[in-house]
Amino acid sequence: MSSNLANNLIDTARDLGDRPAIRLHGITLDYSQLRRAAGAVAGDLQARGIRPGDRIGIVMPNVPGFPILFYGVLMAGAIAVPMNPLLKSREITYYIQDSGMSLVYGSHAVGDAVAKAANDVGIPALLVGDQGPAALELLGDPLEEPVARSADDTAVLLYTSGTTGNPKGAELTHANMVTNAATTVDTLIQTSPDDVILGCLPLFHVFGLTCGLNAAVKSGALLTLIPRFDAEVALRVLERDKVTVLEGVPTMYSALLNSPDAVSADLSKLRCCIVGGAPMPVEVLKAFESQFGCEVYEGYGLSETAPIACFNQPGKPRKPGTIGTPVRGCQLRLVDEAGNQLSDLTAPGEIQIKGENVMKGYWGRPEATEESIVDGWFSTGDIARLDIDGYYSIVDRKKDVIIRGGYNVYPREVEEVLYEHPAVSEAAVIGIKDVYLGEQIGAAVALKRGARAESDELVEFVRERLADYKYPRKIWFVSSLPKGPTGKILRRNVEPPADR
C-alpha cells in the first residue's frame, strides 16, 4: 500500500468533498476543488518529465496556491522543497543547487528573484498566481491518485537555518509527515471538520506545514490563511471566520495581546491555542489566557522531527513554562556533553529524540547525519531539565549558553524575568565579550506601545530576582527585535550598540 502523504487529501476529498478546505480574503476552496487542482499540477509535472524523487521548489507565501502546489508535487511522487518567499535570488540559487532541484515554482510577487536563480542554474521556473496555476498553463492529464511511495521515501526537504554555516536540508519522509500530522490531530489539537485553524504560521516552515496544513487536510478542517502575520489582521480573521484553533510562536501571541484591538475582539469560538518555535514567556502566556479565556498549550519540536516531539497534552495536567511530555511515537532523553544519559535528573542536559518523527538525515551530508543521529537518537542542541512528573523545560540552546567568569548563564532564564516587567514587550539576552570575565550579560529590550522604562530600572528589576552573576549589566532599547520567518526572535542577530 502506498504511504504517500497526499493520500490524506484523497481520503478527505472523497469523504468530505464539499467541506471548505482553504480560505483567503473571502475566496474558499473546498476539498474536492483542492484535490482536483493538486491532481492537475501532478499531471502537469509528469508531462514536463518530472519523475518520483525529483526535487521541486515552492517559493510562495500563505496563499491557496501553496497547498495546491505542495499536494500536487506529492501526488506526482516528487519531493517538495518549500522556501521562504523573502529569500533573495542568491539564496534561492543555493537551495536549487544544494537540492539538485528540477523545477521551481514562485509567486508573481517574487518572480524576478525566482526566475533569476533558476536561470543561473539552468532549470525551469514557473510563476503562478495566488490561486495556483491556471488551467491553460497546465500540460498533461490530471492525476486521480497519487504516485505510490514507500514510508521511507522522502516527501519534503526542509532547510534548517542553523547557527553557523549554510542551511542543511532535513529529509522528512512520508512516514515522518503522516504520523506527525496524525499525532497532532489525534492527541494535541484534536481537530474535526467543524474546526477552523488560523493559518498565520508560514506554510514553508515545518510548524505551519504539519500542524496547520497537513493537520487540517487530515481532519477535514478549514485552514484560513494570512499571507504575512499582522496582529490587527489576525484579530479580524479570528473574529470573522470564528476560528477555533490558534497556532503560533510566542511573538505572535504577544503581538495579539498588545494590539489596540485586543480588548474589543470577540474570540469566543477559540477552543485551543498551541505555541511552539521558541520558549513562551510565562507572563505572556498568563496574560493571553486572562485576556482571551483560552488555555495555551506549549510544545516543542524541530524541522528534523517533523516537528512535534514534546507537548503539554489535553487530558494531562498542564504545566505553563514547560514543553510537556513526549508525544505519541516519540522518546526524549537528556545527555551530558559526552552523550551519556544523565543519572542526575535535576541537572540540565541536551535533548535527544528518537521515534517515528525523526528525519532520515541531512540531504547530501552523510557526515552531518552521522554526527547528529547516533543509534536512532537525534541530538537537538537544546538544553532542558526534567522534573519529577516527567515534564521537560527548555533551559536554552547549547550554543547560546553565556559563560560569565566561569559560570553558565542561560539567556532564557534572564529573559523570563525581563518579561515579568510590565513595560517589556520583547527581550533578547546575549553574551558580550569582556576582557576580564570572558563574557558579560547584555539585553536588548523592546517596550510595549506607550510604555516607559529606564535601563537602570530594568537592570535593578532583574538583579533583585536573580543571582548576581546572572543579571544583565547592559540593557539597551530597540523598536523591535530581529525575527525569523515564523516570528521567532533571532538572538544570534542581536548586536549591542557600538558604545557597549
PDB file of N, CA and C in Angstrom, residues 18-31 33-34 61-68 130-131 193-200 203 212-213 216-217 220-228 233 236-244:
ATOM      1  N   ASP A  18     -17.285  18.500  -0.132  1.00  0.00           N
ATOM      2  CA  ASP A  18     -17.914  19.811  -0.190  1.00  0.00           C
ATOM      3  C   ASP A  18     -17.597  20.676   1.029  1.00  0.00           C
ATOM      4  N   ARG A  19     -16.763  20.174   1.940  1.00  0.00           N
ATOM      5  CA  ARG A  19     -16.375  20.958   3.108  1.00  0.00           C
ATOM      6  C   ARG A  19     -15.295  21.966   2.728  1.00  0.00           C
ATOM      7  N   PRO A  20     -15.315  23.161   3.299  1.00  0.00           N
ATOM      8  CA  PRO A  20     -14.285  24.159   2.982  1.00  0.00           C
ATOM      9  C   PRO A  20     -12.911  23.702   3.450  1.00  0.00           C
ATOM     10  N   ALA A  21     -11.919  23.903   2.597  1.00  0.00           N
ATOM     11  CA  ALA A  21     -10.559  23.458   2.905  1.00  0.00           C
ATOM     12  C   ALA A  21      -9.614  24.628   3.155  1.00  0.00           C
ATOM     13  N   ILE A  22      -9.567  25.564   2.213  1.00  0.00           N
ATOM     14  CA  ILE A  22      -8.626  26.681   2.257  1.00  0.00           C
ATOM     15  C   ILE A  22      -9.383  27.979   2.007  1.00  0.00           C
ATOM     16  N   ARG A  23      -9.098  29.012   2.806  1.00  0.00           N
ATOM     17  CA  ARG A  23      -9.756  30.307   2.609  1.00  0.00           C
ATOM     18  C   ARG A  23      -8.729  31.425   2.649  1.00  0.00           C
ATOM     19  N   LEU A  24      -8.935  32.424   1.795  1.00  0.00           N
ATOM     20  CA  LEU A  24      -8.114  33.637   1.803  1.00  0.00           C
ATOM     21  C   LEU A  24      -8.946  34.783   1.222  1.00  0.00           C
ATOM     22  N   HIS A  25      -9.084  35.855   1.995  1.00  0.00           N
ATOM     23  CA  HIS A  25      -9.796  37.060   1.539  1.00  0.00           C
ATOM     24  C   HIS A  25     -11.180  36.743   0.963  1.00  0.00           C
ATOM     25  N   GLY A  26     -11.910  35.864   1.605  1.00  0.00           N
ATOM     26  CA  GLY A  26     -13.260  35.571   1.140  1.00  0.00           C
ATOM     27  C   GLY A  26     -13.339  34.532   0.039  1.00  0.00           C
ATOM     28  N   ILE A  27     -12.203  34.120  -0.515  1.00  0.00           N
ATOM     29  CA  ILE A  27     -12.180  33.062  -1.533  1.00  0.00           C
ATOM     30  C   ILE A  27     -11.940  31.732  -0.830  1.00  0.00           C
ATOM     31  N   THR A  28     -12.803  30.761  -1.096  1.00  0.00           N
ATOM     32  CA  THR A  28     -12.716  29.469  -0.413  1.00  0.00           C
ATOM     33  C   THR A  28     -12.649  28.327  -1.413  1.00  0.00           C
ATOM     34  N   LEU A  29     -11.718  27.410  -1.174  1.00  0.00           N
ATOM     35  CA  LEU A  29     -11.639  26.156  -1.938  1.00  0.00           C
ATOM     36  C   LEU A  29     -12.186  25.043  -1.063  1.00  0.00           C
ATOM     37  N   ASP A  30     -13.076  24.201  -1.598  1.00  0.00           N
ATOM     38  CA  ASP A  30     -13.479  23.027  -0.832  1.00  0.00           C
ATOM     39  C   ASP A  30     -12.501  21.895  -1.121  1.00  0.00           C
ATOM     40  N   TYR A  31     -12.675  20.764  -0.432  1.00  0.00           N
ATOM     41  CA  TYR A  31     -11.693  19.686  -0.565  1.00  0.00           C
ATOM     42  C   TYR A  31     -11.703  19.030  -1.945  1.00  0.00           C
ATOM     43  N   GLN A  33     -12.261  20.649  -4.747  1.00  0.00           N
ATOM     44  CA  GLN A  33     -11.532  21.590  -5.606  1.00  0.00           C
ATOM     45  C   GLN A  33     -10.030  21.526  -5.353  1.00  0.00           C
ATOM     46  N   LEU A  34      -9.650  21.402  -4.092  1.00  0.00           N
ATOM     47  CA  LEU A  34      -8.227  21.300  -3.763  1.00  0.00           C
ATOM     48  C   LEU A  34      -7.636  20.032  -4.357  1.00  0.00           C
ATOM     49  N   PRO A  61       4.017  32.546  -0.482  1.00  0.00           N
ATOM     50  CA  PRO A  61       3.512  32.885   0.850  1.00  0.00           C
ATOM     51  C   PRO A  61       2.292  32.036   1.177  1.00  0.00           C
ATOM     52  N   ASN A  62       1.608  32.358   2.250  1.00  0.00           N
ATOM     53  CA  ASN A  62       0.399  31.617   2.651  1.00  0.00           C
ATOM     54  C   ASN A  62      -0.795  32.025   1.800  1.00  0.00           C
ATOM     55  N   VAL A  63      -0.873  31.439   0.630  1.00  0.00           N
ATOM     56  CA  VAL A  63      -1.976  31.659  -0.298  1.00  0.00           C
ATOM     57  C   VAL A  63      -2.450  30.287  -0.780  1.00  0.00           C
ATOM     58  N   PRO A  64      -3.676  30.176  -1.357  1.00  0.00           N
ATOM     59  CA  PRO A  64      -4.173  28.868  -1.793  1.00  0.00           C
ATOM     60  C   PRO A  64      -3.240  28.144  -2.755  1.00  0.00           C
ATOM     61  N   GLY A  65      -2.453  28.900  -3.525  1.00  0.00           N
ATOM     62  CA  GLY A  65      -1.527  28.254  -4.442  1.00  0.00           C
ATOM     63  C   GLY A  65      -0.525  27.352  -3.756  1.00  0.00           C
ATOM     64  N   PHE A  66      -0.165  27.659  -2.494  1.00  0.00           N
ATOM     65  CA  PHE A  66       0.822  26.822  -1.806  1.00  0.00           C
ATOM     66  C   PHE A  66       0.302  25.407  -1.594  1.00  0.00           C
ATOM     67  N   PRO A  67      -0.856  25.209  -0.926  1.00  0.00           N
ATOM     68  CA  PRO A  67      -1.316  23.821  -0.746  1.00  0.00           C
ATOM     69  C   PRO A  67      -1.605  23.110  -2.060  1.00  0.00           C
ATOM     70  N   ILE A  68      -2.059  23.832  -3.076  1.00  0.00           N
ATOM     71  CA  ILE A  68      -2.296  23.210  -4.385  1.00  0.00           C
ATOM     72  C   ILE A  68      -0.993  22.655  -4.945  1.00  0.00           C
ATOM     73  N   ASP A 130      -1.754  33.654  -6.874  1.00  0.00           N
ATOM     74  CA  ASP A 130      -2.091  33.251  -5.508  1.00  0.00           C
ATOM     75  C   ASP A 130      -3.018  32.048  -5.470  1.00  0.00           C
ATOM     76  N   GLN A 131      -3.863  31.893  -6.514  1.00  0.00           N
ATOM     77  CA  GLN A 131      -4.816  30.781  -6.546  1.00  0.00           C
ATOM     78  C   GLN A 131      -4.235  29.540  -7.225  1.00  0.00           C
ATOM     79  N   PRO A 193     -13.911  18.173  11.273  1.00  0.00           N
ATOM     80  CA  PRO A 193     -14.349  19.011  10.153  1.00  0.00           C
ATOM     81  C   PRO A 193     -15.038  20.306  10.586  1.00  0.00           C
ATOM     82  N   ASP A 194     -15.420  20.399  11.832  1.00  0.00           N
ATOM     83  CA  ASP A 194     -16.079  21.617  12.313  1.00  0.00           C
ATOM     84  C   ASP A 194     -15.091  22.689  12.751  1.00  0.00           C
ATOM     85  N   ASP A 195     -13.804  22.362  12.762  1.00  0.00           N
ATOM     86  CA  ASP A 195     -12.793  23.308  13.235  1.00  0.00           C
ATOM     87  C   ASP A 195     -12.333  24.257  12.134  1.00  0.00           C
ATOM     88  N   VAL A 196     -11.912  25.438  12.587  1.00  0.00           N
ATOM     89  CA  VAL A 196     -11.283  26.434  11.712  1.00  0.00           C
ATOM     90  C   VAL A 196      -9.921  26.764  12.321  1.00  0.00           C
ATOM     91  N   ILE A 197      -8.866  26.502  11.573  1.00  0.00           N
ATOM     92  CA  ILE A 197      -7.491  26.741  12.028  1.00  0.00           C
ATOM     93  C   ILE A 197      -6.981  28.024  11.392  1.00  0.00           C
ATOM     94  N   LEU A 198      -6.399  28.900  12.200  1.00  0.00           N
ATOM     95  CA  LEU A 198      -5.816  30.118  11.652  1.00  0.00           C
ATOM     96  C   LEU A 198      -4.446  29.802  11.064  1.00  0.00           C
ATOM     97  N   GLY A 199      -4.292  30.023   9.766  1.00  0.00           N
ATOM     98  CA  GLY A 199      -3.028  29.744   9.089  1.00  0.00           C
ATOM     99  C   GLY A 199      -2.132  30.957   9.051  1.00  0.00           C
ATOM    100  N   CYS A 200      -1.661  31.395  10.243  1.00  0.00           N
ATOM    101  CA  CYS A 200      -0.754  32.543  10.287  1.00  0.00           C
ATOM    102  C   CYS A 200       0.710  32.115  10.335  1.00  0.00           C
ATOM    103  N   LEU A 203       3.595  28.424   5.818  1.00  0.00           N
ATOM    104  CA  LEU A 203       3.477  27.034   5.394  1.00  0.00           C
ATOM    105  C   LEU A 203       4.805  26.471   4.907  1.00  0.00           C
ATOM    106  N   GLY A 212      -0.618  23.061  10.771  1.00  0.00           N
ATOM    107  CA  GLY A 212      -1.624  23.845  10.077  1.00  0.00           C
ATOM    108  C   GLY A 212      -2.193  23.103   8.885  1.00  0.00           C
ATOM    109  N   LEU A 213      -1.433  23.062   7.788  1.00  0.00           N
ATOM    110  CA  LEU A 213      -1.934  22.489   6.533  1.00  0.00           C
ATOM    111  C   LEU A 213      -2.200  20.994   6.621  1.00  0.00           C
ATOM    112  N   ALA A 216      -4.987  20.069   9.034  1.00  0.00           N
ATOM    113  CA  ALA A 216      -6.303  20.437   8.512  1.00  0.00           C
ATOM    114  C   ALA A 216      -6.770  19.441   7.464  1.00  0.00           C
ATOM    115  N   VAL A 217      -5.891  19.086   6.543  1.00  0.00           N
ATOM    116  CA  VAL A 217      -6.242  18.134   5.483  1.00  0.00           C
ATOM    117  C   VAL A 217      -6.552  16.760   6.071  1.00  0.00           C
ATOM    118  N   GLY A 220     -10.054  17.276   7.814  1.00  0.00           N
ATOM    119  CA  GLY A 220     -11.149  17.919   7.094  1.00  0.00           C
ATOM    120  C   GLY A 220     -11.529  19.274   7.653  1.00  0.00           C
ATOM    121  N   ALA A 221     -10.619  19.904   8.408  1.00  0.00           N
ATOM    122  CA  ALA A 221     -10.876  21.230   8.962  1.00  0.00           C
ATOM    123  C   ALA A 221     -10.613  22.303   7.912  1.00  0.00           C
ATOM    124  N   LEU A 222     -11.031  23.526   8.210  1.00  0.00           N
ATOM    125  CA  LEU A 222     -10.777  24.669   7.334  1.00  0.00           C
ATOM    126  C   LEU A 222      -9.521  25.389   7.809  1.00  0.00           C
ATOM    127  N   LEU A 223      -8.625  25.673   6.875  1.00  0.00           N
ATOM    128  CA  LEU A 223      -7.432  26.467   7.158  1.00  0.00           C
ATOM    129  C   LEU A 223      -7.635  27.847   6.535  1.00  0.00           C
ATOM    130  N   THR A 224      -7.781  28.860   7.377  1.00  0.00           N
ATOM    131  CA  THR A 224      -7.963  30.218   6.867  1.00  0.00           C
ATOM    132  C   THR A 224      -6.638  30.954   6.946  1.00  0.00           C
ATOM    133  N   LEU A 225      -6.175  31.451   5.813  1.00  0.00           N
ATOM    134  CA  LEU A 225      -4.790  31.886   5.660  1.00  0.00           C
ATOM    135  C   LEU A 225      -4.584  33.381   5.876  1.00  0.00           C
ATOM    136  N   ILE A 226      -3.418  33.711   6.396  1.00  0.00           N
ATOM    137  CA  ILE A 226      -2.912  35.076   6.444  1.00  0.00           C
ATOM    138  C   ILE A 226      -1.546  35.048   5.759  1.00  0.00           C
ATOM    139  N   PRO A 227      -1.391  35.740   4.625  1.00  0.00           N
ATOM    140  CA  PRO A 227      -0.123  35.655   3.889  1.00  0.00           C
ATOM    141  C   PRO A 227       1.101  36.074   4.703  1.00  0.00           C
ATOM    142  N   ARG A 228       0.930  37.098   5.543  1.00  0.00           N
ATOM    143  CA  ARG A 228       2.038  37.518   6.398  1.00  0.00           C
ATOM    144  C   ARG A 228       1.446  38.040   7.695  1.00  0.00           C
ATOM    145  N   VAL A 233      -4.725  42.312  11.538  1.00  0.00           N
ATOM    146  CA  VAL A 233      -5.345  41.460  10.514  1.00  0.00           C
ATOM    147  C   VAL A 233      -5.746  40.120  11.125  1.00  0.00           C
ATOM    148  N   ARG A 236      -8.914  40.303  13.129  1.00  0.00           N
ATOM    149  CA  ARG A 236     -10.107  40.403  12.270  1.00  0.00           C
ATOM    150  C   ARG A 236     -10.483  39.042  11.700  1.00  0.00           C
ATOM    151  N   VAL A 237      -9.476  38.278  11.262  1.00  0.00           N
ATOM    152  CA  VAL A 237      -9.757  36.963  10.681  1.00  0.00           C
ATOM    153  C   VAL A 237     -10.236  35.992  11.766  1.00  0.00           C
ATOM    154  N   LEU A 238      -9.635  36.049  12.939  1.00  0.00           N
ATOM    155  CA  LEU A 238     -10.073  35.210  14.052  1.00  0.00           C
ATOM    156  C   LEU A 238     -11.552  35.421  14.344  1.00  0.00           C
ATOM    157  N   GLU A 239     -11.969  36.676  14.304  1.00  0.00           N
ATOM    158  CA  GLU A 239     -13.357  37.026  14.600  1.00  0.00           C
ATOM    159  C   GLU A 239     -14.267  36.680  13.419  1.00  0.00           C
ATOM    160  N   ARG A 240     -13.865  37.073  12.214  1.00  0.00           N
ATOM    161  CA  ARG A 240     -14.699  36.873  11.020  1.00  0.00           C
ATOM    162  C   ARG A 240     -14.989  35.413  10.747  1.00  0.00           C
ATOM    163  N   ASP A 241     -13.948  34.564  10.830  1.00  0.00           N
ATOM    164  CA  ASP A 241     -14.101  33.158  10.456  1.00  0.00           C
ATOM    165  C   ASP A 241     -14.407  32.255  11.645  1.00  0.00           C
ATOM    166  N   LYS A 242     -14.613  32.862  12.806  1.00  0.00           N
ATOM    167  CA  LYS A 242     -14.930  32.084  14.015  1.00  0.00           C
ATOM    168  C   LYS A 242     -13.900  30.972  14.227  1.00  0.00           C
ATOM    169  N   VAL A 243     -12.657  31.386  14.236  1.00  0.00           N
ATOM    170  CA  VAL A 243     -11.532  30.458  14.372  1.00  0.00           C
ATOM    171  C   VAL A 243     -11.606  29.727  15.703  1.00  0.00           C
ATOM    172  N   THR A 244     -11.364  28.421  15.648  1.00  0.00           N
ATOM    173  CA  THR A 244     -11.398  27.596  16.860  1.00  0.00           C
ATOM    174  C   THR A 244     -10.007  27.170  17.327  1.00  0.00           C
TER     175      THR A 244
END
